[in-house]
Short mmCIF file of C-alpha atoms and ligand atoms in Angstrom, two decimals:
data_model
loop_
_atom_site.label_atom_id
_atom_site.label_comp_id
_atom_site.label_asym_id
_atom_site.label_seq_id
_atom_site.Cartn_x
_atom_site.Cartn_y
_atom_site.Cartn_z
CA MET A 1 15.93 -22.25 -3.57
CA ARG A 2 14.25 -25.37 -5.09
CA LEU A 3 10.44 -25.35 -4.39
CA SER A 4 10.58 -28.87 -3.69
CA ARG A 5 12.78 -28.16 -0.61
CA TYR A 6 11.14 -24.99 0.34
CA PHE A 7 8.39 -24.12 2.77
CA LEU A 8 5.51 -22.39 0.75
CA PRO A 9 2.13 -23.27 2.21
CA VAL A 10 0.10 -21.80 -0.61
CA LEU A 11 -3.84 -21.75 -0.14
CA LYS A 12 -6.09 -22.68 -2.85
CA GLU A 13 -9.12 -21.35 -1.24
CA THR A 14 -9.55 -17.63 -0.40
CA PRO A 15 -9.64 -17.43 3.45
CA ALA A 16 -13.00 -15.90 4.54
CA GLU A 17 -11.62 -13.58 7.30
CA ALA A 18 -9.59 -11.54 4.89
CA GLN A 19 -11.36 -8.50 3.52
CA ILE A 20 -8.68 -6.74 1.53
CA VAL A 21 -6.60 -8.18 -1.42
CA SER A 22 -3.38 -7.79 0.26
CA HIS A 23 -4.39 -9.66 3.33
CA ARG A 24 -5.92 -12.40 1.07
CA TYR A 25 -2.88 -12.74 -1.06
CA MET A 26 -0.43 -12.76 1.88
CA LEU A 27 -2.41 -15.73 3.58
CA ARG A 28 -2.88 -17.62 0.10
CA ALA A 29 0.89 -16.96 -0.75
CA GLY A 30 1.81 -18.53 2.53
CA MET A 31 3.57 -15.42 3.83
CA ILE A 32 2.00 -14.96 7.27
CA LYS A 33 -0.17 -17.08 9.63
CA GLN A 34 -2.26 -15.31 12.29
CA ALA A 35 -1.23 -16.43 15.59
CA SER A 36 -3.83 -14.58 17.42
CA ALA A 37 -5.82 -11.40 16.75
CA GLY A 38 -3.57 -8.91 15.20
CA ILE A 39 -0.48 -11.07 15.81
CA TYR A 40 1.28 -13.03 13.13
CA SER A 41 3.91 -15.42 12.46
CA TRP A 42 6.14 -14.68 9.46
CA LEU A 43 6.50 -17.73 7.15
CA PRO A 44 9.63 -17.93 5.05
CA LEU A 45 8.26 -16.16 2.00
CA GLY A 46 6.81 -13.19 4.06
CA PHE A 47 9.83 -13.09 6.26
CA LYS A 48 12.03 -12.70 3.28
CA VAL A 49 10.22 -9.69 1.86
CA LEU A 50 10.27 -8.17 5.45
CA ARG A 51 13.94 -8.59 5.49
CA LYS A 52 14.33 -6.89 2.10
CA ILE A 53 12.43 -3.97 3.26
CA GLU A 54 14.40 -3.82 6.34
CA ASP A 55 17.75 -3.91 4.25
CA ILE A 56 16.51 -0.93 2.14
CA ILE A 57 15.67 1.06 5.32
CA HIS A 58 19.12 0.39 6.94
CA GLU A 59 20.91 1.34 3.55
CA GLU A 60 19.12 4.60 3.19
CA GLN A 61 19.42 5.29 6.97
CA ALA A 62 23.16 4.71 6.79
CA ARG A 63 23.15 7.10 3.69
CA ALA A 64 21.60 9.94 5.75
CA GLY A 65 24.13 9.51 8.57
CA HIS A 66 21.74 7.85 11.02
CA ILE A 67 23.15 5.23 13.54
CA PRO A 68 21.32 1.97 14.16
CA ILE A 69 20.78 0.67 17.63
CA GLN A 70 18.33 -1.82 19.13
CA MET A 71 16.26 -1.33 22.40
CA PRO A 72 14.17 -3.81 24.19
CA THR A 73 10.58 -4.43 23.58
CA ILE A 74 9.68 -4.73 27.36
CA GLN A 75 10.20 -1.48 29.30
CA SER A 76 9.98 -0.41 32.83
CA ALA A 77 6.94 2.05 33.35
CA ASP A 78 9.16 4.43 35.34
CA LEU A 79 10.24 6.51 32.31
CA TRP A 80 6.82 6.77 31.02
CA ARG A 81 5.85 8.03 34.44
CA GLU A 82 8.62 10.66 34.15
CA SER A 83 7.31 11.83 30.87
CA GLY A 84 3.77 11.74 31.95
CA ARG A 85 2.74 9.30 29.04
CA TYR A 86 2.11 6.42 31.29
CA ASP A 87 -1.44 7.50 32.11
CA ALA A 88 -1.87 9.48 28.79
CA TYR A 89 -1.46 6.51 26.53
CA GLY A 90 -4.49 4.69 27.51
CA GLN A 91 -5.79 1.03 26.47
CA GLU A 92 -3.51 0.77 23.41
CA MET A 93 -0.52 0.22 25.72
CA LEU A 94 -0.03 -3.31 26.82
CA ARG A 95 0.81 -3.24 30.64
CA ILE A 96 2.59 -6.22 32.34
CA THR A 97 3.57 -6.93 35.84
CA ASP A 98 6.61 -8.78 36.48
CA ARG A 99 6.96 -11.29 39.54
CA HIS A 100 8.15 -8.50 41.80
CA ASP A 101 4.82 -6.55 40.98
CA ARG A 102 6.75 -3.93 39.08
CA ASP A 103 4.97 -2.22 36.24
CA MET A 104 6.29 -3.02 32.72
CA LEU A 105 5.02 -2.47 29.28
CA PHE A 106 5.44 -3.64 25.89
CA THR A 107 6.89 -0.82 23.86
CA PRO A 108 4.29 1.19 21.64
CA THR A 109 7.16 3.56 20.62
CA ALA A 110 10.45 4.54 22.22
CA GLU A 111 10.92 8.43 22.93
CA GLU A 112 11.34 7.83 26.52
CA LEU A 113 13.80 5.08 26.48
CA VAL A 114 16.16 6.62 23.77
CA THR A 115 15.99 10.03 25.64
CA ASP A 116 17.18 8.15 28.77
CA ILE A 117 20.19 6.67 26.67
CA PHE A 118 20.84 10.10 25.41
CA ARG A 119 20.72 11.88 28.79
CA SER A 120 23.08 9.13 30.29
CA TYR A 121 26.02 9.72 28.02
CA VAL A 122 25.78 13.01 26.07
CA ARG A 123 26.86 16.24 27.81
CA SER A 124 28.08 18.72 25.15
CA TYR A 125 26.96 20.33 22.03
CA LYS A 126 30.16 18.83 20.52
CA ASP A 127 28.38 15.52 20.33
CA LEU A 128 25.41 16.80 18.34
CA PRO A 129 23.78 16.44 15.88
CA LEU A 130 22.95 12.78 16.75
CA THR A 131 20.21 10.59 15.02
CA LEU A 132 19.72 7.12 16.63
CA TYR A 133 16.97 4.54 15.09
CA GLN A 134 16.12 1.05 15.50
CA ILE A 135 13.83 -1.51 13.51
CA GLN A 136 11.98 -3.33 16.30
CA TRP A 137 8.70 -4.95 17.23
CA LYS A 138 6.02 -2.65 18.82
CA PHE A 139 2.84 -3.65 20.45
CA ARG A 140 -0.28 -1.58 20.34
CA ASP A 141 -3.58 -2.92 21.63
CA GLU A 142 -5.59 -1.72 18.63
CA ILE A 143 -9.32 -1.90 19.47
CA ARG A 144 -9.83 -3.47 15.95
CA PRO A 145 -6.94 -5.11 14.45
CA ARG A 146 -7.70 -5.64 10.84
CA PHE A 147 -6.53 -6.09 7.27
CA GLY A 148 -3.83 -8.48 8.18
CA VAL A 149 -0.38 -6.78 8.68
CA MET A 150 -1.76 -3.50 7.91
CA ARG A 151 -3.16 -2.81 11.44
CA GLY A 152 -1.87 -5.43 13.64
CA ARG A 153 -1.42 -5.33 17.24
CA GLU A 154 2.11 -6.61 17.05
CA PHE A 155 3.94 -4.79 14.37
CA TYR A 156 7.34 -4.06 13.04
CA MET A 157 8.42 -0.49 12.92
CA LYS A 158 11.54 1.77 12.14
CA ASP A 159 11.59 4.31 14.72
CA GLY A 160 14.31 7.07 14.70
CA TYR A 161 15.11 9.94 16.99
CA ASN A 162 17.09 13.14 16.29
CA PHE A 163 19.02 15.15 18.91
CA ASP A 164 20.01 18.61 17.98
CA LEU A 165 21.32 21.85 19.64
CA THR A 166 18.93 24.21 18.15
CA LYS A 167 15.45 24.36 16.59
CA GLU A 168 17.08 25.21 13.26
CA ASP A 169 19.28 22.15 13.37
CA ALA A 170 16.42 19.88 14.28
CA LEU A 171 14.38 21.30 11.44
CA HIS A 172 17.36 20.28 9.09
CA ALA A 173 17.08 16.72 10.64
CA TYR A 174 13.33 16.80 9.87
CA ASN A 175 14.04 17.79 6.29
CA ARG A 176 16.79 15.25 6.10
CA HIS A 177 14.37 12.46 7.13
CA LEU A 178 11.57 13.60 4.67
CA VAL A 179 14.27 13.33 1.77
CA SER A 180 15.53 9.90 3.09
CA TYR A 181 11.98 8.53 3.28
CA LEU A 182 11.15 9.61 -0.26
CA ARG A 183 14.23 7.65 -1.55
CA THR A 184 13.25 4.90 0.85
CA TYR A 185 9.89 4.46 -0.48
CA GLU A 186 10.76 4.81 -4.23
CA ARG A 187 13.36 2.06 -3.90
CA MET A 188 10.51 -0.27 -2.70
CA GLY A 189 8.55 0.65 -6.05
CA LEU A 190 6.11 2.92 -3.94
CA GLN A 191 5.00 6.28 -4.36
CA ALA A 192 4.41 7.57 -0.83
CA ILE A 193 3.06 11.18 -0.71
CA PRO A 194 4.13 13.56 2.15
CA MET A 195 0.93 15.02 3.62
CA ARG A 196 0.62 17.57 6.30
CA ALA A 197 -0.62 15.53 9.40
CA ASP A 198 -1.84 15.76 12.96
CA GLY A 199 0.71 15.44 15.85
CA GLY A 200 -1.50 12.99 17.98
CA PRO A 201 -0.02 11.51 21.17
CA ILE A 202 3.48 12.27 20.21
CA GLY A 203 2.79 15.81 19.86
CA GLY A 204 4.65 18.39 17.81
CA ASP A 205 4.27 21.66 15.62
CA TYR A 206 5.69 20.06 12.42
CA THR A 207 4.67 16.59 11.18
CA HIS A 208 4.05 14.89 7.83
CA GLU A 209 2.58 11.62 7.12
CA PHE A 210 3.56 9.56 4.11
CA LEU A 211 0.74 8.00 2.38
CA VAL A 212 0.31 5.36 -0.44
CA LEU A 213 -2.83 5.91 -2.44
CA ALA A 214 -5.00 2.88 -2.37
CA ASP A 215 -8.74 2.35 -2.36
CA THR A 216 -8.39 0.13 0.85
CA GLY A 217 -6.55 2.88 2.85
CA GLU A 218 -7.91 3.95 6.13
CA SER A 219 -7.20 7.66 5.72
CA GLU A 220 -9.22 9.93 3.46
CA VAL A 221 -6.87 12.39 1.59
CA PHE A 222 -7.03 15.53 -0.44
CA TYR A 223 -4.25 16.39 -2.84
CA ASP A 224 -3.35 18.69 -5.78
CA SER A 225 -2.83 16.13 -8.63
CA GLU A 226 0.33 17.77 -9.63
CA ILE A 227 2.00 16.03 -6.73
CA THR A 228 1.81 12.57 -8.17
CA ASP A 229 3.89 13.60 -11.13
CA LEU A 230 6.97 14.20 -8.72
CA LYS A 231 9.68 11.79 -8.59
CA PHE A 232 12.80 11.72 -6.30
CA GLY A 233 14.67 9.58 -8.85
CA GLU A 234 18.37 9.27 -8.92
CA ARG A 235 19.24 12.67 -7.78
CA GLU A 236 22.38 12.96 -5.81
CA ILE A 237 21.88 14.30 -2.34
CA ASP A 238 24.32 15.49 0.37
CA PHE A 239 22.40 14.82 3.47
CA ASP A 240 24.34 17.48 5.46
CA ASN A 241 23.76 20.17 2.91
CA VAL A 242 20.87 22.17 4.50
CA ASP A 243 19.82 24.08 1.50
CA GLN A 244 19.68 21.02 -0.56
CA CYS A 245 17.44 19.11 1.85
CA GLN A 246 15.24 22.25 2.28
CA ALA A 247 14.78 22.48 -1.53
CA VAL A 248 13.59 18.93 -1.77
CA LEU A 249 11.20 19.45 1.18
CA GLU A 250 9.76 22.51 -0.58
CA GLU A 251 9.29 20.69 -3.78
CA PHE A 252 7.39 17.90 -2.26
CA THR A 253 5.31 19.64 0.33
CA SER A 254 4.49 22.99 -1.35
CA ARG A 255 1.53 21.64 -3.11
CA TYR A 256 -1.78 20.77 -1.20
CA ALA A 257 -1.60 17.31 0.33
CA ARG A 258 -3.44 16.59 3.55
CA THR A 259 -5.23 13.88 5.36
CA ASP A 260 -8.84 14.57 6.70
CA GLU A 261 -7.24 15.57 10.16
CA THR A 262 -5.87 18.70 8.76
CA HIS A 263 -7.81 19.21 5.69
CA ASP A 264 -8.85 22.83 5.35
CA GLU A 265 -11.76 23.79 2.94
CA ALA A 266 -10.61 27.44 2.70
CA VAL A 267 -6.99 26.47 1.52
CA TRP A 268 -8.35 23.68 -0.69
CA ALA A 269 -10.44 26.28 -2.49
CA ASP A 270 -7.27 27.81 -3.92
CA VAL A 271 -6.30 24.58 -5.55
CA PRO A 272 -7.62 24.73 -9.37
CA ALA A 273 -10.73 22.47 -9.38
CA ASP A 274 -9.41 20.34 -12.11
CA ARG A 275 -6.40 19.34 -10.04
CA GLN A 276 -8.37 18.58 -6.88
CA ARG A 277 -8.30 14.91 -5.93
CA THR A 278 -9.93 13.12 -3.01
CA ALA A 279 -8.68 9.45 -2.40
CA ARG A 280 -7.95 7.04 0.19
CA GLY A 281 -4.34 6.33 1.43
CA ILE A 282 -2.45 4.14 3.77
CA GLU A 283 -0.06 5.64 6.10
CA VAL A 284 3.40 3.99 5.81
CA GLY A 285 5.41 6.43 7.73
CA GLN A 286 5.42 9.65 9.77
CA ILE A 287 7.98 12.22 10.77
CA PHE A 288 7.82 14.73 13.73
CA TYR A 289 9.80 17.63 15.14
CA PHE A 290 8.44 18.19 18.71
CA GLY A 291 11.16 20.48 20.13
CA THR A 292 12.18 20.01 23.83
CA LYS A 293 8.94 18.27 25.01
CA TYR A 294 10.74 15.00 25.95
CA SER A 295 14.21 16.58 26.62
CA GLU A 296 12.57 18.96 29.31
CA ALA A 297 10.34 16.35 30.80
CA LEU A 298 13.23 13.86 31.13
CA ASN A 299 16.00 16.39 31.75
CA ALA A 300 18.06 15.76 28.61
CA VAL A 301 20.37 18.76 28.58
CA VAL A 302 23.76 19.46 27.10
CA GLN A 303 26.23 22.31 27.67
CA ASP A 304 26.13 24.88 24.81
CA GLN A 305 28.86 27.08 23.37
CA THR A 306 28.29 29.73 26.15
CA GLY A 307 28.46 27.03 28.82
CA ALA A 308 24.80 27.16 29.66
CA GLN A 309 22.79 23.76 30.07
CA VAL A 310 20.02 23.66 27.41
CA PRO A 311 17.57 20.90 26.69
CA VAL A 312 18.05 19.33 23.36
CA HIS A 313 15.66 19.69 20.29
CA MET A 314 14.29 16.46 19.30
CA GLY A 315 12.07 14.73 16.65
CA SER A 316 11.09 11.17 15.90
CA HIS A 317 10.39 9.37 12.69
CA GLY A 318 8.59 6.17 11.81
CA ILE A 319 8.09 3.85 9.16
CA GLY A 320 5.58 0.82 9.25
CA VAL A 321 7.87 -1.86 8.12
CA SER A 322 5.33 -4.78 8.41
CA ARG A 323 2.42 -2.59 7.05
CA LEU A 324 4.56 -1.88 4.10
CA LEU A 325 4.14 -5.31 2.90
CA GLY A 326 0.46 -4.85 2.67
CA ALA A 327 0.85 -1.43 1.22
CA ILE A 328 3.06 -2.70 -1.60
CA ILE A 329 0.71 -5.43 -2.49
CA GLU A 330 -2.42 -3.02 -2.42
CA ALA A 331 -0.51 -0.88 -4.75
CA SER A 332 0.89 -3.70 -7.09
CA HIS A 333 -1.26 -6.74 -7.93
CA ASP A 334 -3.83 -8.25 -10.31
CA ASP A 335 -6.37 -10.94 -10.14
CA LYS A 336 -3.77 -13.55 -10.33
CA GLY A 337 -1.78 -12.50 -7.37
CA ILE A 338 1.01 -10.25 -6.12
CA ILE A 339 3.39 -8.30 -8.41
CA TRP A 340 6.53 -7.51 -6.34
CA PRO A 341 8.51 -4.43 -7.48
CA GLU A 342 12.26 -5.62 -8.18
CA GLY A 343 13.46 -3.72 -5.14
CA VAL A 344 11.64 -5.94 -2.49
CA THR A 345 10.87 -9.35 -4.55
CA PRO A 346 11.69 -12.39 -2.19
CA PHE A 347 13.20 -14.19 -5.29
CA HIS A 348 14.68 -12.29 -8.41
CA CYS A 349 13.22 -14.79 -10.80
CA GLY A 350 11.28 -18.11 -10.95
CA ILE A 351 12.46 -20.87 -13.07
CA VAL A 352 9.45 -23.30 -14.18
CA ASN A 353 10.45 -26.70 -15.60
CA LEU A 354 7.66 -27.79 -17.86
CA LYS A 355 8.62 -31.30 -17.74
CA GLN A 356 10.36 -32.32 -14.62
CA GLY A 357 12.24 -35.66 -15.33
CA ASP A 358 13.03 -34.88 -18.84
CA ASP A 359 16.87 -35.15 -18.98
CA GLU A 360 17.16 -32.02 -21.24
CA ALA A 361 14.74 -29.74 -19.41
CA ASP A 362 16.18 -30.74 -15.97
CA ALA A 363 19.77 -30.00 -17.33
CA ALA A 364 18.71 -26.84 -18.62
CA CYS A 365 17.00 -25.61 -15.49
CA GLU A 366 20.00 -26.83 -13.35
CA ALA A 367 22.37 -24.74 -15.54
CA LEU A 368 20.03 -21.62 -15.22
CA TYR A 369 19.87 -22.19 -11.52
CA ALA A 370 23.60 -22.38 -11.22
CA THR A 371 24.35 -19.59 -13.31
CA LEU A 372 22.00 -17.23 -11.68
CA THR A 373 23.19 -18.23 -8.24
CA ALA A 374 26.82 -17.80 -9.06
CA LEU A 375 25.98 -14.12 -10.04
CA GLY A 376 24.63 -13.63 -6.60
CA LEU A 377 20.94 -13.82 -7.63
CA GLU A 378 18.24 -15.85 -5.85
CA PRO A 379 16.16 -17.88 -8.30
CA LEU A 380 13.13 -19.89 -7.07
CA TYR A 381 13.08 -22.91 -9.05
CA ASP A 382 9.84 -25.10 -9.37
CA ASP A 383 11.33 -28.44 -9.76
CA ARG A 384 8.14 -30.21 -8.54
CA ASN A 385 6.39 -32.99 -10.46
CA GLU A 386 3.43 -30.95 -11.24
CA ARG A 387 1.38 -29.67 -14.09
CA ALA A 388 2.43 -26.80 -15.90
CA GLY A 389 -0.68 -24.86 -14.95
CA GLY A 390 -0.33 -25.48 -11.46
CA LYS A 391 3.25 -24.18 -11.50
CA PHE A 392 2.18 -21.14 -13.46
CA ALA A 393 -0.41 -20.21 -10.95
CA THR A 394 1.73 -20.61 -7.85
CA MET A 395 4.41 -18.28 -9.71
CA ASP A 396 1.59 -15.68 -10.42
CA LEU A 397 0.30 -15.87 -6.95
CA ILE A 398 3.59 -15.40 -5.26
CA GLY A 399 4.42 -12.55 -7.68
CA LEU A 400 7.95 -12.98 -8.70
CA PRO A 401 8.52 -10.14 -11.35
CA TRP A 402 10.41 -12.40 -13.89
CA ARG A 403 9.78 -16.11 -14.89
CA ILE A 404 12.00 -18.29 -17.14
CA THR A 405 10.01 -21.21 -18.51
CA VAL A 406 12.02 -24.24 -19.72
CA GLY A 407 10.35 -27.04 -21.79
CA PRO A 408 11.64 -29.65 -24.27
CA ARG A 409 10.03 -28.00 -27.13
CA GLY A 410 11.92 -24.70 -26.85
CA LEU A 411 14.97 -26.25 -26.06
CA LYS A 412 14.99 -28.14 -29.24
CA ASN A 413 15.23 -24.69 -30.92
CA GLY A 414 17.78 -23.67 -28.20
CA VAL A 415 15.26 -21.16 -26.42
CA VAL A 416 13.48 -20.65 -23.14
CA GLU A 417 10.84 -18.19 -22.32
CA LEU A 418 11.31 -15.09 -20.37
CA THR A 419 8.00 -13.47 -18.92
CA SER A 420 7.20 -10.42 -17.21
CA ARG A 421 4.85 -10.78 -14.35
CA ARG A 422 3.78 -7.09 -14.59
CA THR A 423 2.99 -6.98 -18.40
CA GLY A 424 2.37 -10.72 -19.00
CA GLU A 425 4.60 -10.42 -22.21
CA SER A 426 7.07 -13.37 -22.91
CA GLU A 427 9.91 -13.47 -25.07
CA GLU A 428 11.80 -16.59 -26.63
CA LEU A 429 15.59 -16.35 -26.27
CA PRO A 430 18.59 -18.55 -25.59
CA PRO A 431 19.15 -19.22 -21.86
CA GLU A 432 22.38 -17.22 -21.76
CA GLN A 433 20.39 -14.38 -22.96
CA ALA A 434 17.79 -14.80 -20.45
CA VAL A 435 20.15 -14.93 -17.87
CA ALA A 436 21.99 -11.68 -19.13
CA ARG A 437 18.57 -9.98 -19.04
CA ILE A 438 17.92 -10.84 -15.39
CA ALA A 439 21.43 -9.80 -14.49
CA GLU A 440 20.98 -6.43 -16.20
CA ILE A 441 17.44 -5.83 -14.68
CA TYR A 442 19.07 -6.34 -11.05
CA GLY A 443 22.19 -4.28 -11.98
CA VAL A 444 24.58 -7.22 -11.31
CA ALA A 445 27.76 -7.59 -13.39
CA GLN A 446 28.39 -10.77 -15.50
CA ALA A 447 31.88 -12.08 -15.69
CA GLN A 448 33.16 -11.87 -19.46
CA GLU A 449 33.60 -15.16 -20.86
P1 ATP B 501 -2.24 4.94 12.60
O1 ATP B 501 -2.74 6.34 12.43
O2 ATP B 501 -2.35 4.17 11.28
O3 ATP B 501 -2.79 4.19 13.73
P2 ATP B 501 -0.07 5.99 14.01
O4 ATP B 501 -0.12 7.38 13.31
O5 ATP B 501 -0.42 5.77 15.35
O6 ATP B 501 -0.67 5.03 13.00
P3 ATP B 501 2.90 6.13 14.22
O7 ATP B 501 3.16 6.28 15.68
O8 ATP B 501 3.17 7.36 13.37
O9 ATP B 501 1.46 5.49 13.88
O10 ATP B 501 3.92 4.91 13.79
C1 ATP B 501 4.77 5.07 12.59
C2 ATP B 501 4.25 4.02 11.60
O11 ATP B 501 4.02 2.79 12.14
C3 ATP B 501 2.93 4.43 11.06
O12 ATP B 501 3.13 5.45 9.99
C4 ATP B 501 2.27 3.24 10.40
O13 ATP B 501 2.91 2.79 9.20
C5 ATP B 501 2.94 2.11 11.36
N1 ATP B 501 1.84 1.62 12.24
C6 ATP B 501 1.18 2.26 13.22
N2 ATP B 501 0.34 1.57 13.84
C7 ATP B 501 0.43 0.28 13.28
C8 ATP B 501 -0.39 -0.91 13.32
N3 ATP B 501 -1.19 -1.07 14.26
N4 ATP B 501 -0.12 -2.03 12.46
C9 ATP B 501 0.85 -1.86 11.63
N5 ATP B 501 1.65 -0.71 11.31
C10 ATP B 501 1.43 0.46 12.12
MG1 MG B 502 1.39 8.14 12.35
#
């Protein structure tokens, strides 16, 4: 993309309404625009990151064997009356009446609707296990929408639902989701710690929340410092393997890690004092096993091996897709702007032309742009007729992890400059080598000349 043709409405001033850094940078970098309280338009740069996050989630869900669907945002109240949640949900639910005076609502979550899909088609244990998920907009009429996309009213969520014959199978689904989520967050450059949580309105005996540590987090958390040394890393997992998933769950949940809702002073006292940490965290996901709560209420039964009709065991699993943008920025920024992890960056690198209109500099930038693009990478080329300082400030603000700077002086010596946004370190090297480095960083193969 050439910046001269892009739509990147960067703001110089810090918007007064933004209280936390991620909100400030998302507004200043032209990623989002508030449409009304807690409701945002996603501008090109923000939309691109949202899509990257979504792509990672889809890839990791496929790896775990989960199947994507898409359910509507507007639902009839009928199913919610059947489950008893129409009244229970309270004011967070946006209720709508259609022209025939029928009660409708904007989905805050979708246990009822997915259970209705299940009961309409699935009859036998032979069709289990089954996990369906979607990535879809949700609406919750939060009393205090704030912090930009972190606590919106309309927000984007991955919500998944597993259907299993037995509790044992459903607990495997639970473990599988925990493993899959660990992988998912790590690919986004995040450490999200599974913490024992509270069931809330969804209910359930087993539930973990995933928290990213950040001073601006809304949850108070208590954890054993050993937990932050754990890395999922490159390990190979067979998601059908019950023991393997169980082992990962135990590894990541055996140490003390809880939110204030489940914090227990008596158990906490057993954690060695030098390892006790209190901090704040951002909830970026949650998984639940809730047994037959919805299958009984909505009569979602299958025939088991003995011919008996039994309600299925279920769980649900959510990732706060739009909130993740805020969480990643809270975890990765400096006083100049955002620092995107490579896994989610909107463009793979920036190209800054220090002297637009200089034949050699223009040609070198065009060549870099063409070569990177041919490799399947997306560079953002700042080809505007602007001062170098302004170009650097924009690149730093929007946070591309790598920048190639091209100027007449360097080109005389056959070099360009490759700069890491994270460390600020620069290196001079020939343009081909700069391309080779970027290709290597993103794991794309370069054709042999
Ligand atoms: P919270 O406690 O933050 O209100 P929740 O526990 O009610 O969230 P879940 O039902 O577990 O939310 O939804 C799954 C995920 O969706 C959450 O882990 C969170 O990341 C995200 N999420 C929930 N509410 C919002 C919101 N108002 N704005 C943005 N993301 C949200
Ligand atoms: Mg939650």
